[in-house]
GROMACS .gro file of C-alpha atoms in nm:
model
  365
    1GLN     CA    1  18.303   7.238  20.888
    2GLY     CA    2  18.013   7.444  21.099
    3ASN     CA    3  18.139   7.707  20.779
    4GLN     CA    4  18.116   7.461  20.517
    5ALA     CA    5  17.816   7.528  20.317
    6PHE     CA    6  17.509   7.275  20.360
    7ARG     CA    7  17.296   7.294  19.989
    8ALA     CA    8  16.996   7.072  19.996
    9ASP     CA    9  16.823   7.035  19.656
   10VAL     CA   10  16.453   6.863  19.652
   11SER     CA   11  16.249   6.829  19.374
   12LEU     CA   12  15.889   6.804  19.429
   13ASP     CA   13  15.602   6.716  19.166
   14MET     CA   14  15.303   6.856  19.361
   15ALA     CA   15  15.066   6.664  19.104
   16ASN     CA   16  15.213   6.314  19.282
   17GLY     CA   17  15.139   6.345  19.642
   18ALA     CA   18  15.357   5.994  19.715
   19LYS     CA   19  15.627   6.152  19.569
   20ARG     CA   20  15.643   6.518  19.736
   21LYS     CA   21  15.535   6.305  20.098
   22ALA     CA   22  15.861   6.110  20.003
   23ALA     CA   23  16.086   6.425  19.901
   24LEU     CA   24  15.955   6.566  20.250
   25LYS     CA   25  16.124   6.202  20.418
   26VAL     CA   26  16.425   6.247  20.285
   27ALA     CA   27  16.450   6.598  20.358
   28LYS     CA   28  16.403   6.509  20.714
   29LYS     CA   29  16.662   6.267  20.711
   30VAL     CA   30  16.913   6.541  20.612
   31ALA     CA   31  16.820   6.761  20.889
   32GLY     CA   32  16.811   6.508  21.179
   33ALA     CA   33  17.195   6.496  21.056
   34VAL     CA   34  17.284   6.790  21.020
   35GLY     CA   35  17.047   6.941  21.250
   36GLY     CA   36  17.350   7.042  21.467
   37VAL     CA   37  17.583   7.203  21.267
   38ALA     CA   38  17.580   7.631  21.259
   39LEU     CA   39  17.605   7.787  20.923
   40ALA     CA   40  17.758   8.047  20.827
   41THR     CA   41  17.789   8.343  21.074
   42SER     CA   42  17.820   8.638  20.886
   43GLY     CA   43  17.790   8.832  20.507
   44LEU     CA   44  17.495   8.624  20.436
   45PRO     CA   45  17.142   8.768  20.265
   46PRO     CA   46  16.826   8.817  20.525
   47ALA     CA   47  16.679   8.460  20.606
   48ALA     CA   48  16.363   8.602  20.429
   49ARG     CA   49  16.604   8.581  20.124
   50ALA     CA   50  16.717   8.229  20.218
   51ALA     CA   51  16.497   7.960  20.055
   52GLU     CA   52  16.407   8.070  19.692
   53ALA     CA   53  16.064   7.865  19.565
   54ALA     CA   54  16.033   7.788  19.275
   55VAL     CA   55  15.712   7.631  19.299
   56GLU     CA   56  15.379   7.746  19.085
   57SER     CA   57  15.162   7.578  19.267
   58ALA     CA   58  15.030   7.174  19.353
   59LYS     CA   59  14.758   7.235  19.059
   60GLY     CA   60  14.976   7.375  18.778
   61VAL     CA   61  15.372   7.407  18.698
   62LYS     CA   62  15.558   7.331  19.023
   63ASP     CA   63  15.750   7.168  18.938
   64ILE     CA   64  16.106   7.247  19.161
   65VAL     CA   65  16.181   7.406  19.537
   66THR     CA   66  16.546   7.480  19.581
   67VAL     CA   67  16.618   7.514  19.903
   68GLY     CA   68  16.983   7.657  19.953
   69ALA     CA   69  17.087   7.664  20.291
   70GLY     CA   70  17.410   7.789  20.225
   71ALA     CA   71  17.220   8.102  20.156
   72LEU     CA   72  17.094   8.149  20.477
   73ALA     CA   73  17.123   8.411  20.770
   74ALA     CA   74  17.338   8.372  21.084
   75GLY     CA   75  17.265   8.157  21.341
   76VAL     CA   76  16.975   7.977  21.085
   77ALA     CA   77  17.025   7.607  21.187
   78THR     CA   78  16.914   7.311  20.883
   79ASN     CA   79  16.631   7.205  21.099
   80LYS     CA   80  16.433   7.529  21.096
   81LEU     CA   81  16.463   7.569  20.723
   82LEU     CA   82  16.325   7.205  20.757
   83GLU     CA   83  16.033   7.253  20.963
   84LYS     CA   84  15.872   7.555  20.784
   85LEU     CA   85  15.997   7.317  20.419
   86PRO     CA   86  15.631   7.194  20.467
   87ASP     CA   87  15.495   7.527  20.382
   88VAL     CA   88  15.769   7.592  20.129
   89VAL     CA   89  15.671   7.335  19.909
   90SER     CA   90  15.272   7.408  19.925
   91GLY     CA   91  15.065   7.576  20.156
   92MET     CA   92  14.709   7.409  20.069
   93PRO     CA   93  14.818   6.999  20.057
   94GLU     CA   94  14.547   6.953  20.176
   95THR     CA   95  14.374   7.062  19.823
   96VAL     CA   96  14.630   6.851  19.601
   97ASP     CA   97  14.568   6.540  19.818
   98LYS     CA   98  14.221   6.529  19.750
   99ILE     CA   99  14.214   6.589  19.391
  100GLU     CA  100  14.450   6.289  19.406
  101GLU     CA  101  14.210   6.092  19.576
  102VAL     CA  102  13.893   6.205  19.394
  103PHE     CA  103  13.999   6.267  19.059
  104PRO     CA  104  14.300   6.053  18.941
  105GLY     CA  105  14.470   6.120  18.662
  106ALA     CA  106  14.382   6.488  18.662
  107LYS     CA  107  14.663   6.711  18.553
  108SER     CA  108  14.812   7.045  18.551
  109ASN     CA  109  14.699   7.338  18.281
  110LYS     CA  110  15.040   7.359  18.164
  111LYS     CA  111  15.107   6.988  18.154
  112LEU     CA  112  14.748   6.912  17.965
  113VAL     CA  113  14.819   7.190  17.731
  114SER     CA  114  15.158   7.076  17.701
  115GLU     CA  115  15.029   6.736  17.634
  116VAL     CA  116  14.729   6.781  17.444
  117ALA     CA  117  14.963   7.038  17.165
  118SER     CA  118  15.253   6.751  17.164
  119ALA     CA  119  14.952   6.468  17.051
  120LEU     CA  120  14.827   6.717  16.802
  121LYS     CA  121  15.075   6.762  16.608
  122GLU     CA  122  15.068   6.475  16.388
  123PHE     CA  123  14.741   6.629  16.258
  124GLY     CA  124  14.932   6.953  16.162
  125TYR     CA  125  14.771   7.139  16.429
  126GLY     CA  126  14.940   7.490  16.573
  127LYS     CA  127  14.890   7.858  16.491
  128ASP     CA  128  14.695   7.810  16.214
  129SER     CA  129  14.450   7.632  16.445
  130LEU     CA  130  14.129   7.739  16.633
  131VAL     CA  131  14.033   7.625  17.003
  132ALA     CA  132  13.674   7.626  17.110
  133THR     CA  133  13.551   7.541  17.446
  134SER     CA  134  13.217   7.486  17.685
  135LEU     CA  135  13.301   7.616  17.989
  136CYS     CA  136  13.109   7.739  18.215
  137ALA     CA  137  13.021   8.086  18.231
  138ASP     CA  138  13.210   8.110  18.588
  139GLU     CA  139  13.508   8.367  18.516
  140VAL     CA  140  13.724   8.103  18.718
  141ASN     CA  141  13.710   7.914  18.407
  142ARG     CA  142  13.869   8.168  18.174
  143VAL     CA  143  14.223   8.070  18.304
  144LEU     CA  144  14.169   7.698  18.072
  145GLU     CA  145  14.100   7.910  17.803
  146GLU     CA  146  14.343   8.129  17.724
  147ASP     CA  147  14.640   7.842  17.855
  148PHE     CA  148  14.503   7.670  17.582
  149SER     CA  149  14.460   8.001  17.312
  150LYS     CA  150  14.850   8.069  17.365
  151VAL     CA  151  14.927   7.760  17.139
  152PHE     CA  152  14.595   7.716  16.961
  153GLY     CA  153  14.502   8.085  16.897
  154ASP     CA  154  14.197   8.284  16.968
  155ASN     CA  155  13.902   8.134  17.200
  156PHE     CA  156  13.543   8.073  17.063
  157SER     CA  157  13.285   8.013  17.346
  158MET     CA  158  13.044   7.777  17.282
  159GLY     CA  159  12.961   7.735  17.629
  160GLY     CA  160  12.732   7.842  17.900
  161LEU     CA  161  12.631   7.773  18.271
  162ALA     CA  162  12.748   7.417  18.404
  163GLY     CA  163  13.011   7.394  18.045
  164PHE     CA  164  12.681   7.230  17.862
  165PRO     CA  165  12.773   7.349  17.514
  166PHE     CA  166  12.459   7.586  17.468
  167GLY     CA  167  12.611   7.757  17.190
  168GLY     CA  168  12.469   7.385  16.988
  169ILE     CA  169  12.473   7.335  16.659
  170THR     CA  170  12.443   7.661  16.557
  171SER     CA  171  12.771   7.779  16.709
  172PHE     CA  172  13.010   7.505  16.583
  173GLY     CA  173  12.884   7.583  16.248
  174ALA     CA  174  13.013   7.968  16.271
  175MET     CA  175  13.298   7.877  16.472
  176ALA     CA  176  13.424   7.627  16.188
  177SER     CA  177  13.374   7.886  15.915
  178HIS     CA  178  13.630   8.128  16.179
  179ILE     CA  179  13.957   7.841  16.159
  180PRO     CA  180  14.245   7.958  15.989
  181ASP     CA  181  14.285   7.885  15.605
  182GLY     CA  182  14.426   7.510  15.610
  183GLY     CA  183  14.361   7.449  16.020
  184SER     CA  184  14.171   7.245  16.252
  185CYS     CA  185  13.970   7.334  16.523
  186LEU     CA  186  14.005   7.174  16.897
  187VAL     CA  187  13.735   7.177  17.107
  188VAL     CA  188  13.766   7.167  17.455
  189PHE     CA  189  13.453   7.106  17.681
  190GLY     CA  190  13.346   6.990  18.055
  191PRO     CA  191  13.201   7.051  18.394
  192HIS     CA  192  13.421   7.202  18.684
  193VAL     CA  193  13.486   7.165  19.052
  194GLY     CA  194  13.599   7.330  19.338
  195VAL     CA  195  13.837   7.199  19.611
  196ASP     CA  196  13.974   7.425  19.873
  197SER     CA  197  14.272   7.443  20.075
  198THR     CA  198  14.061   7.244  20.331
  199GLY     CA  199  13.983   6.958  20.129
  200LYS     CA  200  13.660   6.989  20.065
  201VAL     CA  201  13.517   6.984  19.717
  202GLY     CA  202  13.268   7.163  19.570
  203THR     CA  203  13.379   7.463  19.728
  204VAL     CA  204  13.658   7.709  19.663
  205GLU     CA  205  13.816   8.030  19.815
  206ARG     CA  206  13.780   8.333  19.575
  207ARG     CA  207  13.960   8.644  19.531
  208GLY     CA  208  13.862   8.907  19.780
  209ARG     CA  209  13.562   8.676  19.955
  210ALA     CA  210  13.640   8.619  20.288
  211ASN     CA  211  13.442   8.325  20.298
  212GLY     CA  212  13.452   8.043  19.962
  213GLY     CA  213  13.084   7.916  19.823
  214ALA     CA  214  13.004   7.675  19.567
  215CYS     CA  215  13.212   7.556  19.258
  216CYS     CA  216  12.999   7.514  19.056
  217GLY     CA  217  12.693   7.687  19.195
  218SER     CA  218  12.489   7.637  18.870
  219ALA     CA  219  12.577   7.252  18.910
  220VAL     CA  220  12.510   7.171  19.268
  221ALA     CA  221  12.169   7.420  19.251
  222ALA     CA  222  12.084   7.138  18.978
  223SER     CA  223  12.172   6.847  19.149
  224GLY     CA  224  11.913   7.014  19.432
  225TYR     CA  225  11.673   7.009  19.211
  226ALA     CA  226  11.709   6.667  19.055
  227ALA     CA  227  11.714   6.522  19.416
  228GLY     CA  228  11.356   6.699  19.523
  229VAL     CA  229  11.210   6.534  19.172
  230HIS     CA  230  11.359   6.197  19.268
  231SER     CA  231  11.223   6.208  19.613
  232GLY     CA  232  10.864   6.399  19.500
  233GLU     CA  233  10.948   6.670  19.703
  234THR     CA  234  10.992   6.892  19.351
  235SER     CA  235  10.815   6.912  19.047
  236LYS     CA  236  10.912   6.892  18.725
  237TYR     CA  237  11.016   7.172  18.548
  238GLY     CA  238  10.803   7.232  18.210
  239PRO     CA  239  10.986   7.353  17.886
  240PRO     CA  240  11.110   7.720  17.995
  241ALA     CA  241  10.844   7.995  17.836
  242THR     CA  242  11.074   8.305  17.865
  243PRO     CA  243  11.442   8.292  17.844
  244ASP     CA  244  11.462   8.464  18.216
  245ASP     CA  245  11.665   8.112  18.330
  246ALA     CA  246  11.607   7.853  18.075
  247GLN     CA  247  12.000   7.784  18.097
  248GLN     CA  248  11.972   7.689  18.476
  249ASN     CA  249  11.613   7.522  18.347
  250PHE     CA  250  11.853   7.250  18.096
  251VAL     CA  251  12.114   7.150  18.351
  252GLY     CA  252  11.859   7.036  18.603
  253THR     CA  253  11.700   6.894  18.374
  254MET     CA  254  12.008   6.702  18.232
  255LEU     CA  255  12.057   6.578  18.564
  256LEU     CA  256  11.772   6.408  18.598
  257PRO     CA  257  11.865   6.080  18.498
  258TYR     CA  258  12.181   6.061  18.712
  259ALA     CA  259  11.967   6.159  19.066
  260GLU     CA  260  11.972   5.788  19.208
  261GLN     CA  261  12.301   5.763  19.202
  262LEU     CA  262  12.394   6.117  19.317
  263GLU     CA  263  12.186   6.009  19.601
  264GLU     CA  264  12.386   5.703  19.696
  265ALA     CA  265  12.714   5.868  19.639
  266ALA     CA  266  12.980   5.892  19.917
  267ASP     CA  267  13.037   6.217  19.838
  268LYS     CA  268  12.746   6.396  19.580
  269MET     CA  269  12.970   6.718  19.514
  270VAL     CA  270  13.263   6.427  19.410
  271ASP     CA  271  13.028   6.245  19.179
  272LEU     CA  272  12.898   6.555  19.047
  273PRO     CA  273  13.091   6.630  18.723
  274TYR     CA  274  13.137   6.315  18.678
  275ALA     CA  275  12.778   6.266  18.617
  276LEU     CA  276  12.779   6.591  18.417
  277TYR     CA  277  13.029   6.494  18.191
  278ASP     CA  278  12.858   6.216  18.079
  279ALA     CA  279  12.546   6.424  17.963
  280GLN     CA  280  12.786   6.673  17.803
  281LYS     CA  281  12.953   6.436  17.598
  282LYS     CA  282  12.697   6.254  17.461
  283LEU     CA  283  12.578   6.632  17.376
  284MET     CA  284  12.880   6.724  17.237
  285ASP     CA  285  12.907   6.419  17.002
  286THR     CA  286  12.616   6.489  16.873
  287ILE     CA  287  12.708   6.866  16.802
  288VAL     CA  288  13.015   6.776  16.656
  289GLN     CA  289  12.853   6.484  16.390
  290ALA     CA  290  12.595   6.783  16.295
  291GLY     CA  291  12.869   7.015  16.198
  292ALA     CA  292  13.170   6.866  16.090
  293GLY     CA  293  13.110   6.926  15.756
  294ASN     CA  294  13.153   7.279  15.776
  295VAL     CA  295  13.531   7.266  15.874
  296ALA     CA  296  13.674   7.299  15.584
  297GLY     CA  297  13.959   7.174  15.332
  298ASP     CA  298  14.095   6.875  15.504
  299GLY     CA  299  14.041   7.033  15.860
  300LYS     CA  300  14.034   6.807  16.183
  301VAL     CA  301  13.807   6.842  16.504
  302ALA     CA  302  14.015   6.781  16.767
  303VAL     CA  303  13.796   6.722  17.105
  304LEU     CA  304  13.877   6.719  17.414
  305GLY     CA  305  13.667   6.663  17.749
  306GLY     CA  306  13.666   6.627  18.086
  307VAL     CA  307  13.647   6.785  18.423
  308GLN     CA  308  13.807   7.131  18.579
  309VAL     CA  309  13.943   7.118  18.859
  310LYS     CA  310  13.966   7.456  19.055
  311THR     CA  311  14.155   7.539  19.383
  312PRO     CA  312  14.234   7.880  19.529
  313GLU     CA  313  14.400   8.112  19.476
  314GLY     CA  314  14.786   8.143  19.414
  315GLU     CA  315  14.754   7.760  19.280
  316SER     CA  316  14.743   7.622  18.930
  317ASP     CA  317  14.423   7.431  18.846
  318TYR     CA  318  14.357   7.083  18.694
  319PHE     CA  319  14.221   6.908  18.428
  320LEU     CA  320  14.094   6.528  18.422
  321PRO     CA  321  14.082   6.456  18.076
  322LEU     CA  322  13.875   6.195  18.049
  323SER     CA  323  13.822   6.144  17.664
  324PHE     CA  324  14.017   6.326  17.323
  325GLU     CA  325  13.915   6.237  16.970
  326VAL     CA  326  14.015   6.341  16.670
  327TYR     CA  327  13.745   6.298  16.400
  328ASN     CA  328  13.786   6.387  16.046
  329ASN     CA  329  13.498   6.695  15.841
  330SER     CA  330  13.261   6.421  15.796
  331GLY     CA  331  13.244   6.329  16.135
  332GLU     CA  332  13.439   6.003  16.157
  333LEU     CA  333  13.677   5.887  16.395
  334VAL     CA  334  13.982   5.914  16.289
  335GLU     CA  335  14.181   5.819  16.592
  336ASP     CA  336  14.095   5.812  17.003
  337MET     CA  337  14.396   5.940  17.146
  338SER     CA  338  14.289   5.872  17.482
  339ASP     CA  339  14.612   5.710  17.560
  340ALA     CA  340  14.796   6.008  17.402
  341ILE     CA  341  14.768   6.186  17.690
  342ASP     CA  342  14.658   5.895  17.984
  343CYS     CA  343  14.250   5.994  17.995
  344GLY     CA  344  14.098   5.854  18.345
  345ALA     CA  345  13.803   5.699  18.307
  346LEU     CA  346  13.402   5.802  18.451
  347PRO     CA  347  13.355   5.582  18.765
  348ALA     CA  348  13.239   5.208  18.772
  349GLY     CA  349  12.873   5.312  18.733
  350VAL     CA  350  12.823   5.620  18.651
  351ALA     CA  351  12.701   5.588  18.261
  352GLN     CA  352  12.618   5.237  18.271
  353LYS     CA  353  12.343   5.306  18.565
  354VAL     CA  354  12.178   5.578  18.359
  355ALA     CA  355  12.135   5.330  18.086
  356ALA     CA  356  11.999   5.069  18.299
  357LYS     CA  357  11.795   5.313  18.377
  358LYS     CA  358  11.659   5.426  18.088
  359VAL     CA  359  11.561   5.040  17.946
  360GLU     CA  360  11.380   4.979  18.278
  361GLU     CA  361  11.154   5.245  18.235
  362PRO     CA  362  10.828   5.179  18.045
  363VAL     CA  363  10.758   5.299  17.703
  364GLU     CA  364  10.460   5.534  17.699
  365ALA     CA  365  10.213   5.429  17.444
   0.00000   0.00000   0.00000
């Protein structure tokens, strides 16, 4: 049996840490059973070509890791292969596990786009549609735009710092006039947050840089401003007199109602994108209601909101959907599609605490 080829196929869904751990546990048992068996001794490819990993990453498309023990070079035992299996599966398990912990329900970009496209088929969405995004100016956010554009055509950008739709009603109206005849639009919005290779939230390694950095930098700066105002150490911004940094002024102002919640958070960087999403959802709802009438014919307006989760280079990104709705061009809700793609939910207290705070504040005469 020493020359008998042994093959172990391990299917791992990196978006599910429990499945990954279970698969590794089974793999180790297999190793224990055959660890003493030496594989074929000659005529095999180099060890470097032995294990074939078809993994696109924890956050993305990765689905199957195939380990062919029979393809290993002479003298390489199965135990050796299994010792390296965790690295083959994912070089950054801390990243994936942290995302599952603090952003439950987050999906790889590939899975998200597939589910959204499938859900919108009943409304006639396809290549005659237009995707409009309101995502932060950060270059890491272009990936999701490209992924959606492959299905829904060209992207119209409405967003600015931290993902707020700074293009406003005017940009929505312009976008609507660009929709192909007989088509509809899909609006995708939301803030982004990084999770680095150690599982730290609020930062991520960037291409070509030895050290990571804040992600989202605008959001982190705005949270610092909100904290300073809340503690009394910083004065509130006035309306910007020049456009030099008007967007950041706005982001900081929009976070002020969430200052207390963020200061009480166990991890401010985890709560921050949720707070930003809540603020952006309110603004996007206003824009859609005001601009829906610019969509021609029987065109629809699908609106997908959530949190982008950015990971180190080489890993596919995640998106946590928090709302998915379809409106007609009168601004009326046609259908709440949240269940169709298993949308997540805001943590308890995000929107509720803000609402309560507004009630408590006295109305100036």
